[in-house]
C-alpha cells in the first residue's frame, strides 16, 4: 500500500536545491508523487509529496538531509501525510 | 480530497515559525495495587510498575514526533495520589518513596512525575497527614517529583485546616530550597476542584476514576493563535473568536492524531486531549501577547478579563469539535514566569496580583508560577490559597495556586528559575494580616447551587 509523506525545504533560493534533495530521496527508494515551489514569507519553499512505502528507517533519511541542510543552509522536514489531513479536513 | 499545497504550507509555517508543538504526552498509571505493609515491598512495587509500564514512553513519543514532524516537548508520568497507598508508613518512608519516584523518572528520562499528592478537600486521613508532613523535605530532595493537594471542591467546600497547613508547607519548602531560588515550591500546587486526568504539571495525578494506564495529551500553540490574529488586525470581536476557534481546531487535531498514535504504539487507551493554551518563554509564544493583539496596550489593563474570557471560550469551542475526548484542565494558562508578555506586564506595572486573581475567574487555572516576596508569612500564603479556592468553589471550576515565596528576595527583584520554568519579577503581598482567619481553622461549607448571583 502507498504510504505518503510530505517533504518540505525552507531556506534561501539557490542553484541545486532540487537536485540535491531529490538525489537523497532516490537513494532512499522514495518516489516523488508531486512537487511545488513558492516563496513563503520571504523564504524559498519547496514541497514534495513522496511515497515512502519502501522505507522502514527514517533515521537514515534524516541523516542524509542533515548533510544538505548544513551545506545549503536550508531546513528540511518530513511529515506523514495524515497530519495534514487531520488538521485541514473535518 | 487531497490536501492543497497552501494548507501544507500553513502547517509547516505553524511548526517552523510559530512554535506549534505538543506540550506533553502524559501516561497515567494506577499504583493502587502497589500498597503493602512492608515498606521495602511498596518501593519495589512502585518502581517496577512505573518503569515497566512506561519503559517505551520516551522512545515511542520520539519516534512519532520524528514521523509526523511535530515536536512533543515533554514526556511525563502521572500516578495515583501517593497518600492513597501510604497506609501506616511513616513520614521518613514517604520521603524515601518520593526518592524512588525520582529515580523512576530519571531511569525513564521523563522530565516530571506527578502525583505525590493527597486529596483532603473534606478531611485529612492518616496517609494524607503523613504525605503533608513529608512534603517540604520530599520537594527539596527530589528533582522531578511534582506534588499537589486538593483542599476544596464545589461539592464539599474548603478544608481550611488543610489550607492552614499548606501555608507552612510552602514556606518551609521555600526555606529548604532557598539556595536555589526556592525552586521546590515550583513543583507544588494547591487545587480547588482538581481534575483526575490533567496531563499538565505540576498538578497531574492519576485519579480514582481512571483505568489501569492511560495516555493523555496537552497541546499548545499560543504562537499559532497570535500569528493568526495578526493577519486580521481590524476585524470585529466575533471574527476574532472565529479565527481563534479555527486555529484551535487545527492545533487540537494535530495533538489528537499524535496522541492516539503514541497510545496505540504503547498499547494503552487514549485518555483525553487537554485544550489549553500553554505559553513558553519562546519569542511570541505568549498568552499575554494574544490579549494585547486583541487590543490591549499592555496585559493587565482594563479589558483584560473580557479579552481573556473571549479567547478561552473560543479555544474550547474550536478544540471540542476537533477531539472525541476533551478533558483535563482545558483553559488558557497564565503562568507568569513562563510568559514573556506577563512578565512585561508586571514590570510595566500594568499587571498586579489582584488582577491575576480576577483573571482566574474566567480561565484556567489559577495563580501560577508567581514569585512572591520572601517575607510573605505562612498565614498570608494560606489566605492566598483560600481566596483562589473560593473563586473555584463558587464558580464550579478548577483553580490552583502555585506561588514561590523566594527567600531573600523582595518586591521588584527578578528571580531566574531556569529552563521551562523561566524567570519572574518578585511581587509584593498585602501587608495586612490574615492570620486570625487562618488560625480559626474548620471548613468553609459547600456553597448553594441555586440562588447563585
Short mmCIF file of N, CA and C in Angstrom, two decimals, chain B residues 231-390:
data_model
loop_
_atom_site.label_atom_id
_atom_site.label_comp_id
_atom_site.label_asym_id
_atom_site.label_seq_id
_atom_site.Cartn_x
_atom_site.Cartn_y
_atom_site.Cartn_z
N UNK B 231 -2.85 38.41 11.25
CA UNK B 231 -3.21 38.53 9.84
C UNK B 231 -4.53 39.25 9.64
N UNK B 232 -5.29 39.44 10.73
CA UNK B 232 -6.59 40.14 10.63
C UNK B 232 -6.65 41.25 11.68
N UNK B 233 -5.91 42.32 11.50
CA UNK B 233 -5.78 43.31 12.57
C UNK B 233 -7.04 44.11 12.86
N UNK B 234 -7.99 44.17 11.91
CA UNK B 234 -9.11 45.09 12.10
C UNK B 234 -10.50 44.47 12.12
N UNK B 235 -10.56 43.15 12.31
CA UNK B 235 -11.88 42.51 12.30
C UNK B 235 -12.57 42.71 13.66
N UNK B 236 -13.91 42.51 13.70
CA UNK B 236 -14.60 42.70 14.98
C UNK B 236 -14.41 41.47 15.88
N UNK B 237 -14.91 41.56 17.13
CA UNK B 237 -14.59 40.53 18.12
C UNK B 237 -15.23 39.18 17.81
N UNK B 238 -16.37 39.21 17.10
CA UNK B 238 -16.96 37.95 16.67
C UNK B 238 -16.02 37.20 15.74
N UNK B 239 -15.40 37.96 14.85
CA UNK B 239 -14.46 37.33 13.91
C UNK B 239 -13.17 36.92 14.61
N UNK B 240 -12.76 37.70 15.61
CA UNK B 240 -11.59 37.31 16.41
C UNK B 240 -11.84 35.93 17.02
N UNK B 241 -13.03 35.77 17.61
CA UNK B 241 -13.39 34.49 18.21
C UNK B 241 -13.36 33.37 17.17
N UNK B 242 -13.84 33.68 15.99
CA UNK B 242 -13.88 32.70 14.92
C UNK B 242 -12.47 32.26 14.49
N UNK B 243 -11.57 33.23 14.38
CA UNK B 243 -10.18 32.92 13.98
C UNK B 243 -9.54 32.02 15.04
N UNK B 244 -9.77 32.36 16.32
CA UNK B 244 -9.18 31.55 17.39
C UNK B 244 -9.77 30.13 17.35
N UNK B 245 -11.09 30.03 17.12
CA UNK B 245 -11.73 28.71 17.06
C UNK B 245 -11.12 27.85 15.96
N UNK B 246 -10.98 28.44 14.78
CA UNK B 246 -10.43 27.67 13.64
C UNK B 246 -9.00 27.23 13.92
N UNK B 247 -8.21 28.13 14.51
CA UNK B 247 -6.82 27.79 14.81
C UNK B 247 -6.76 26.70 15.87
N UNK B 248 -7.59 26.83 16.92
CA UNK B 248 -7.60 25.82 17.98
C UNK B 248 -8.00 24.46 17.43
N UNK B 249 -8.91 24.47 16.48
CA UNK B 249 -9.34 23.22 15.85
C UNK B 249 -8.13 22.50 15.23
N UNK B 250 -7.36 23.25 14.46
CA UNK B 250 -6.21 22.64 13.76
C UNK B 250 -5.16 22.13 14.74
N UNK B 251 -4.85 22.97 15.73
CA UNK B 251 -3.85 22.58 16.72
C UNK B 251 -4.28 21.29 17.43
N UNK B 252 -5.57 21.26 17.80
CA UNK B 252 -6.08 20.12 18.56
C UNK B 252 -6.07 18.85 17.74
N UNK B 253 -6.43 18.99 16.45
CA UNK B 253 -6.43 17.80 15.60
C UNK B 253 -5.04 17.20 15.49
N UNK B 254 -4.04 18.06 15.37
CA UNK B 254 -2.66 17.56 15.31
C UNK B 254 -2.33 16.83 16.60
N UNK B 255 -2.71 17.41 17.72
CA UNK B 255 -2.43 16.80 19.02
C UNK B 255 -3.12 15.47 19.19
N UNK B 256 -4.37 15.43 18.76
CA UNK B 256 -5.15 14.19 18.90
C UNK B 256 -4.54 13.07 18.04
N UNK B 257 -4.15 13.42 16.83
CA UNK B 257 -3.56 12.42 15.94
C UNK B 257 -2.30 11.82 16.56
N UNK B 258 -1.39 12.69 17.00
CA UNK B 258 -0.14 12.20 17.56
C UNK B 258 -0.38 11.45 18.87
N UNK B 259 -1.30 11.98 19.70
CA UNK B 259 -1.59 11.33 20.98
C UNK B 259 -2.14 9.93 20.78
N UNK B 260 -3.06 9.81 19.86
CA UNK B 260 -3.65 8.49 19.60
C UNK B 260 -2.59 7.51 19.07
N UNK B 261 -1.69 8.03 18.25
CA UNK B 261 -0.65 7.17 17.68
C UNK B 261 0.30 6.68 18.80
N UNK B 262 0.68 7.59 19.67
CA UNK B 262 1.56 7.19 20.79
C UNK B 262 0.84 6.16 21.66
N UNK B 263 -0.44 6.42 21.97
CA UNK B 263 -1.22 5.49 22.81
C UNK B 263 -1.30 4.11 22.15
N UNK B 264 -1.54 4.11 20.83
CA UNK B 264 -1.67 2.84 20.12
C UNK B 264 -0.38 2.04 20.19
N UNK B 265 0.74 2.73 19.96
CA UNK B 265 2.02 2.02 19.96
C UNK B 265 2.43 1.57 21.36
N UNK B 266 1.95 2.28 22.39
CA UNK B 266 2.25 1.86 23.76
C UNK B 266 1.25 0.82 24.25
N UNK B 267 0.18 0.60 23.43
CA UNK B 267 -0.86 -0.33 23.79
C UNK B 267 -1.57 0.06 25.10
N UNK B 268 -1.83 1.35 25.25
CA UNK B 268 -2.68 1.80 26.36
C UNK B 268 -3.82 2.62 25.75
N UNK B 269 -4.89 2.81 26.52
CA UNK B 269 -6.00 3.56 25.94
C UNK B 269 -5.70 5.05 25.91
N UNK B 270 -6.32 5.72 24.94
CA UNK B 270 -6.16 7.16 24.82
C UNK B 270 -7.12 7.80 25.82
N UNK B 271 -6.59 8.70 26.64
CA UNK B 271 -7.42 9.34 27.66
C UNK B 271 -8.13 10.56 27.12
N UNK B 272 -7.52 11.68 27.26
CA UNK B 272 -8.17 12.93 26.84
C UNK B 272 -7.17 13.87 26.17
N UNK B 273 -7.74 14.83 25.46
CA UNK B 273 -6.98 15.97 24.96
C UNK B 273 -7.24 17.11 25.93
N UNK B 274 -6.22 17.74 26.40
CA UNK B 274 -6.39 18.93 27.23
C UNK B 274 -6.24 20.15 26.34
N UNK B 275 -7.34 20.89 26.18
CA UNK B 275 -7.33 22.05 25.29
C UNK B 275 -6.85 23.28 26.05
N UNK B 276 -5.57 23.36 26.26
CA UNK B 276 -5.07 24.53 26.97
C UNK B 276 -4.05 25.25 26.13
N UNK B 277 -4.12 26.56 26.13
CA UNK B 277 -3.04 27.32 25.52
C UNK B 277 -1.99 27.50 26.59
N UNK B 278 -0.84 26.86 26.41
CA UNK B 278 0.21 26.94 27.42
C UNK B 278 1.40 27.70 26.84
N UNK B 279 1.72 28.84 27.40
CA UNK B 279 2.81 29.65 26.85
C UNK B 279 4.19 29.09 27.22
N UNK B 280 5.20 29.55 26.51
CA UNK B 280 6.58 29.30 26.91
C UNK B 280 7.33 30.62 26.76
N UNK B 281 8.58 30.61 27.20
CA UNK B 281 9.38 31.83 27.06
C UNK B 281 9.92 32.05 25.66
N UNK B 282 9.55 31.17 24.72
CA UNK B 282 9.98 31.38 23.34
C UNK B 282 9.37 32.68 22.82
N UNK B 283 10.06 33.30 21.88
CA UNK B 283 9.55 34.55 21.28
C UNK B 283 8.14 34.34 20.74
N UNK B 284 7.24 35.25 21.04
CA UNK B 284 5.88 35.23 20.50
C UNK B 284 5.06 34.00 20.90
N UNK B 285 5.47 33.27 21.94
CA UNK B 285 4.68 32.11 22.35
C UNK B 285 3.98 32.44 23.67
N UNK B 286 3.26 33.56 23.65
CA UNK B 286 2.75 34.13 24.89
C UNK B 286 1.24 34.33 24.85
N UNK B 287 0.56 33.95 25.92
CA UNK B 287 -0.89 34.19 26.02
C UNK B 287 -1.15 35.69 26.19
N UNK B 288 -0.29 36.35 26.97
CA UNK B 288 -0.46 37.79 27.20
C UNK B 288 -0.43 38.55 25.88
N UNK B 289 0.45 38.13 24.98
CA UNK B 289 0.56 38.83 23.69
C UNK B 289 -0.68 38.64 22.83
N UNK B 290 -1.38 37.52 23.01
CA UNK B 290 -2.65 37.34 22.29
C UNK B 290 -3.66 38.38 22.78
N UNK B 291 -3.72 38.56 24.11
CA UNK B 291 -4.65 39.55 24.67
C UNK B 291 -4.29 40.95 24.18
N UNK B 292 -2.98 41.20 24.08
CA UNK B 292 -2.55 42.52 23.59
C UNK B 292 -2.89 42.67 22.10
N UNK B 293 -2.77 41.57 21.35
CA UNK B 293 -3.10 41.62 19.93
C UNK B 293 -4.61 41.91 19.74
N UNK B 294 -5.42 41.42 20.68
CA UNK B 294 -6.87 41.68 20.60
C UNK B 294 -7.13 43.18 20.77
N UNK B 295 -6.24 43.87 21.48
CA UNK B 295 -6.40 45.32 21.53
C UNK B 295 -6.08 45.98 22.87
N UNK B 296 -5.24 45.35 23.66
CA UNK B 296 -4.84 45.96 24.93
C UNK B 296 -3.41 46.46 24.79
N UNK B 297 -3.15 47.68 25.28
CA UNK B 297 -1.80 48.22 25.16
C UNK B 297 -0.82 47.36 25.97
N UNK B 298 -1.29 46.92 27.16
CA UNK B 298 -0.46 46.03 27.96
C UNK B 298 -1.38 45.11 28.75
N UNK B 299 -1.00 43.84 28.91
CA UNK B 299 -1.85 42.90 29.65
C UNK B 299 -2.00 43.40 31.09
N UNK B 300 -3.22 43.29 31.61
CA UNK B 300 -3.46 43.73 32.99
C UNK B 300 -4.30 44.99 33.05
N UNK B 301 -4.38 45.69 31.92
CA UNK B 301 -5.18 46.92 31.92
C UNK B 301 -6.68 46.58 31.85
N UNK B 302 -7.52 47.59 31.92
CA UNK B 302 -8.96 47.36 31.84
C UNK B 302 -9.31 46.69 30.51
N UNK B 303 -10.15 45.68 30.57
CA UNK B 303 -10.49 44.94 29.36
C UNK B 303 -9.79 43.59 29.28
N UNK B 304 -8.79 43.39 30.16
CA UNK B 304 -8.01 42.14 30.12
C UNK B 304 -8.90 40.92 30.35
N UNK B 305 -9.81 41.03 31.31
CA UNK B 305 -10.64 39.87 31.66
C UNK B 305 -11.63 39.55 30.53
N UNK B 306 -12.16 40.59 29.91
CA UNK B 306 -13.09 40.37 28.78
C UNK B 306 -12.36 39.69 27.63
N UNK B 307 -11.15 40.17 27.33
CA UNK B 307 -10.39 39.57 26.23
C UNK B 307 -10.03 38.12 26.54
N UNK B 308 -9.65 37.88 27.79
CA UNK B 308 -9.28 36.52 28.21
C UNK B 308 -10.48 35.58 28.14
N UNK B 309 -11.63 36.07 28.56
CA UNK B 309 -12.85 35.25 28.53
C UNK B 309 -13.18 34.85 27.10
N UNK B 310 -13.07 35.83 26.20
CA UNK B 310 -13.35 35.56 24.78
C UNK B 310 -12.38 34.52 24.24
N UNK B 311 -11.10 34.72 24.52
CA UNK B 311 -10.08 33.82 23.98
C UNK B 311 -10.25 32.40 24.52
N UNK B 312 -10.44 32.28 25.83
CA UNK B 312 -10.53 30.97 26.48
C UNK B 312 -11.72 30.19 25.95
N UNK B 313 -12.84 30.87 25.80
CA UNK B 313 -14.06 30.21 25.31
C UNK B 313 -13.89 29.76 23.86
N UNK B 314 -13.24 30.61 23.05
CA UNK B 314 -13.07 30.27 21.63
C UNK B 314 -12.15 29.06 21.48
N UNK B 315 -11.10 28.99 22.30
CA UNK B 315 -10.18 27.83 22.24
C UNK B 315 -10.96 26.55 22.53
N UNK B 316 -11.83 26.59 23.53
CA UNK B 316 -12.59 25.39 23.89
C UNK B 316 -13.57 25.01 22.78
N UNK B 317 -14.24 26.01 22.20
CA UNK B 317 -15.22 25.70 21.15
C UNK B 317 -14.55 25.06 19.95
N UNK B 318 -13.41 25.60 19.55
CA UNK B 318 -12.70 25.02 18.40
C UNK B 318 -12.15 23.65 18.73
N UNK B 319 -11.59 23.53 19.92
CA UNK B 319 -10.95 22.27 20.32
C UNK B 319 -11.95 21.15 20.53
N UNK B 320 -13.11 21.49 21.11
CA UNK B 320 -14.10 20.46 21.43
C UNK B 320 -14.59 19.76 20.17
N UNK B 321 -14.65 20.51 19.07
CA UNK B 321 -15.08 19.94 17.79
C UNK B 321 -14.00 19.03 17.21
N UNK B 322 -12.75 19.30 17.58
CA UNK B 322 -11.64 18.59 16.95
C UNK B 322 -11.29 17.27 17.63
N UNK B 323 -11.76 17.06 18.83
CA UNK B 323 -11.33 15.87 19.57
C UNK B 323 -12.54 15.10 20.07
N UNK B 324 -12.41 13.77 20.11
CA UNK B 324 -13.54 12.98 20.60
C UNK B 324 -13.63 13.04 22.12
N UNK B 325 -12.47 13.14 22.80
CA UNK B 325 -12.50 13.18 24.26
C UNK B 325 -11.71 14.39 24.75
N UNK B 326 -12.44 15.35 25.27
CA UNK B 326 -11.78 16.53 25.81
C UNK B 326 -11.85 16.45 27.32
N UNK B 327 -10.79 16.85 27.99
CA UNK B 327 -10.83 16.79 29.46
C UNK B 327 -9.69 17.60 30.05
N UNK B 328 -9.18 17.12 31.15
CA UNK B 328 -8.07 17.83 31.81
C UNK B 328 -8.50 19.19 32.29
N UNK B 329 -7.61 20.13 32.19
CA UNK B 329 -7.91 21.48 32.67
C UNK B 329 -8.60 22.30 31.59
N UNK B 330 -8.18 22.12 30.35
CA UNK B 330 -8.79 22.79 29.20
C UNK B 330 -9.16 24.25 29.43
N UNK B 331 -8.18 25.08 29.40
CA UNK B 331 -8.40 26.52 29.51
C UNK B 331 -7.05 27.19 29.33
N UNK B 332 -7.05 28.48 29.15
CA UNK B 332 -5.77 29.15 28.95
C UNK B 332 -4.99 29.19 30.25
N UNK B 333 -3.69 28.90 30.15
CA UNK B 333 -2.83 29.05 31.33
C UNK B 333 -2.24 30.45 31.33
N UNK B 334 -2.11 31.00 32.54
CA UNK B 334 -1.48 32.31 32.61
C UNK B 334 -0.34 32.31 33.64
N UNK B 335 0.61 31.38 33.46
CA UNK B 335 1.75 31.37 34.38
C UNK B 335 2.57 32.63 34.13
N UNK B 336 3.05 33.22 35.18
CA UNK B 336 3.78 34.47 35.00
C UNK B 336 5.20 34.21 34.50
N UNK B 337 5.93 33.33 35.17
CA UNK B 337 7.36 33.20 34.84
C UNK B 337 7.60 32.58 33.47
N UNK B 338 6.56 31.91 32.92
CA UNK B 338 6.75 31.20 31.65
C UNK B 338 6.17 31.98 30.47
N UNK B 339 5.80 33.24 30.69
CA UNK B 339 5.14 34.00 29.64
C UNK B 339 5.76 35.40 29.59
N UNK B 340 6.51 35.66 28.52
CA UNK B 340 7.23 36.95 28.42
C UNK B 340 6.31 38.15 28.50
N UNK B 341 5.09 38.01 27.95
CA UNK B 341 4.12 39.11 27.97
C UNK B 341 3.65 39.41 29.39
N UNK B 342 3.42 38.36 30.17
CA UNK B 342 3.00 38.55 31.57
C UNK B 342 4.12 39.24 32.36
N UNK B 343 5.34 38.78 32.14
CA UNK B 343 6.49 39.36 32.84
C UNK B 343 6.57 40.86 32.54
N UNK B 344 6.42 41.19 31.26
CA UNK B 344 6.49 42.60 30.86
C UNK B 344 5.35 43.40 31.49
N UNK B 345 4.16 42.79 31.55
CA UNK B 345 3.01 43.45 32.16
C UNK B 345 3.28 43.83 33.60
N UNK B 346 3.93 42.93 34.33
CA UNK B 346 4.25 43.22 35.74
C UNK B 346 5.35 44.27 35.83
N UNK B 347 6.37 44.11 35.00
CA UNK B 347 7.49 45.07 35.05
C UNK B 347 7.02 46.49 34.70
N UNK B 348 6.01 46.59 33.84
CA UNK B 348 5.50 47.90 33.46
C UNK B 348 4.37 48.38 34.39
N UNK B 349 4.16 47.64 35.49
CA UNK B 349 3.11 48.00 36.46
C UNK B 349 1.70 47.99 35.88
N UNK B 350 1.49 47.23 34.83
CA UNK B 350 0.14 47.13 34.25
C UNK B 350 -0.61 45.97 34.91
N UNK B 351 0.13 44.98 35.35
CA UNK B 351 -0.48 43.74 35.85
C UNK B 351 -0.15 43.57 37.33
N UNK B 352 -1.18 43.32 38.13
CA UNK B 352 -0.97 43.16 39.58
C UNK B 352 -1.46 41.79 40.03
N UNK B 353 -1.11 41.43 41.25
CA UNK B 353 -1.56 40.16 41.81
C UNK B 353 -3.09 40.10 41.85
N UNK B 354 -3.71 41.23 42.21
CA UNK B 354 -5.18 41.25 42.28
C UNK B 354 -5.81 41.02 40.91
N UNK B 355 -5.19 41.62 39.87
CA UNK B 355 -5.73 41.42 38.52
C UNK B 355 -5.55 39.96 38.09
N UNK B 356 -4.40 39.38 38.44
CA UNK B 356 -4.18 37.97 38.11
C UNK B 356 -5.26 37.10 38.77
N UNK B 357 -5.58 37.41 40.02
CA UNK B 357 -6.65 36.67 40.71
C UNK B 357 -7.96 36.80 39.95
N UNK B 358 -8.26 38.03 39.57
CA UNK B 358 -9.52 38.26 38.85
C UNK B 358 -9.55 37.51 37.53
N UNK B 359 -8.39 37.45 36.86
CA UNK B 359 -8.33 36.74 35.57
C UNK B 359 -8.67 35.26 35.72
N UNK B 360 -8.32 34.69 36.89
CA UNK B 360 -8.57 33.25 37.07
C UNK B 360 -10.07 32.94 37.19
N UNK B 361 -10.91 33.96 37.32
CA UNK B 361 -12.36 33.71 37.34
C UNK B 361 -12.85 33.27 35.97
N UNK B 362 -12.14 33.63 34.91
CA UNK B 362 -12.64 33.33 33.57
C UNK B 362 -11.73 32.38 32.79
N UNK B 363 -10.66 31.91 33.40
CA UNK B 363 -9.81 30.97 32.65
C UNK B 363 -9.18 29.98 33.59
N UNK B 364 -8.69 28.91 33.04
CA UNK B 364 -7.86 28.00 33.80
C UNK B 364 -6.58 28.78 34.09
N UNK B 365 -5.84 28.54 35.12
CA UNK B 365 -6.24 27.58 36.11
C UNK B 365 -5.97 28.14 37.48
N UNK B 366 -5.35 29.29 37.55
CA UNK B 366 -5.14 29.89 38.86
C UNK B 366 -3.88 30.73 38.90
N UNK B 367 -3.46 31.04 40.12
CA UNK B 367 -2.23 31.81 40.30
C UNK B 367 -1.07 30.86 40.04
N UNK B 368 -0.37 31.07 38.95
CA UNK B 368 0.58 30.06 38.50
C UNK B 368 1.96 30.64 38.30
N UNK B 369 2.93 30.02 38.92
CA UNK B 369 4.34 30.42 38.78
C UNK B 369 4.53 31.92 39.06
N UNK B 370 4.04 32.32 40.22
CA UNK B 370 4.19 33.71 40.64
C UNK B 370 5.21 33.77 41.76
N UNK B 371 6.24 34.58 41.58
CA UNK B 371 7.26 34.75 42.61
C UNK B 371 6.78 35.82 43.59
N UNK B 372 6.78 35.47 44.87
CA UNK B 372 6.35 36.43 45.89
C UNK B 372 7.55 36.81 46.75
N UNK B 373 7.40 37.95 47.41
CA UNK B 373 8.44 38.40 48.30
C UNK B 373 8.71 37.34 49.39
N UNK B 374 9.96 37.15 49.74
CA UNK B 374 10.36 36.05 50.63
C UNK B 374 9.83 36.19 52.04
N UNK B 375 9.40 37.40 52.42
CA UNK B 375 8.91 37.56 53.79
C UNK B 375 7.39 37.35 53.91
N UNK B 376 6.74 36.87 52.85
CA UNK B 376 5.31 36.54 52.94
C UNK B 376 5.13 35.49 54.04
N UNK B 377 4.19 35.71 54.95
CA UNK B 377 4.04 34.78 56.08
C UNK B 377 3.26 33.54 55.65
N UNK B 378 3.40 32.44 56.40
CA UNK B 378 2.60 31.25 56.10
C UNK B 378 1.11 31.56 56.06
N UNK B 379 0.64 32.41 56.97
CA UNK B 379 -0.79 32.74 57.01
C UNK B 379 -1.21 33.48 55.74
N UNK B 380 -0.36 34.38 55.27
CA UNK B 380 -0.67 35.10 54.02
C UNK B 380 -0.74 34.12 52.85
N UNK B 381 0.21 33.17 52.80
CA UNK B 381 0.20 32.17 51.72
C UNK B 381 -1.09 31.35 51.80
N UNK B 382 -1.47 30.96 53.02
CA UNK B 382 -2.72 30.21 53.20
C UNK B 382 -3.91 31.03 52.73
N UNK B 383 -3.89 32.31 53.06
CA UNK B 383 -5.02 33.17 52.70
C UNK B 383 -5.11 33.35 51.18
N UNK B 384 -3.96 33.41 50.51
CA UNK B 384 -3.95 33.49 49.04
C UNK B 384 -4.60 32.22 48.47
N UNK B 385 -4.25 31.07 49.05
CA UNK B 385 -4.83 29.79 48.60
C UNK B 385 -6.34 29.80 48.85
N UNK B 386 -6.75 30.29 50.03
CA UNK B 386 -8.18 30.31 50.37
C UNK B 386 -8.97 31.17 49.39
N UNK B 387 -8.43 32.34 49.05
CA UNK B 387 -9.11 33.23 48.09
C UNK B 387 -9.31 32.54 46.74
N UNK B 388 -8.23 31.94 46.27
CA UNK B 388 -8.27 31.30 44.96
C UNK B 388 -9.22 30.11 44.98
N UNK B 389 -9.20 29.35 46.08
CA UNK B 389 -10.09 28.18 46.21
C UNK B 389 -11.55 28.65 46.24
N UNK B 390 -11.81 29.79 46.87
CA UNK B 390 -13.18 30.30 46.92
C UNK B 390 -13.67 30.65 45.53
#
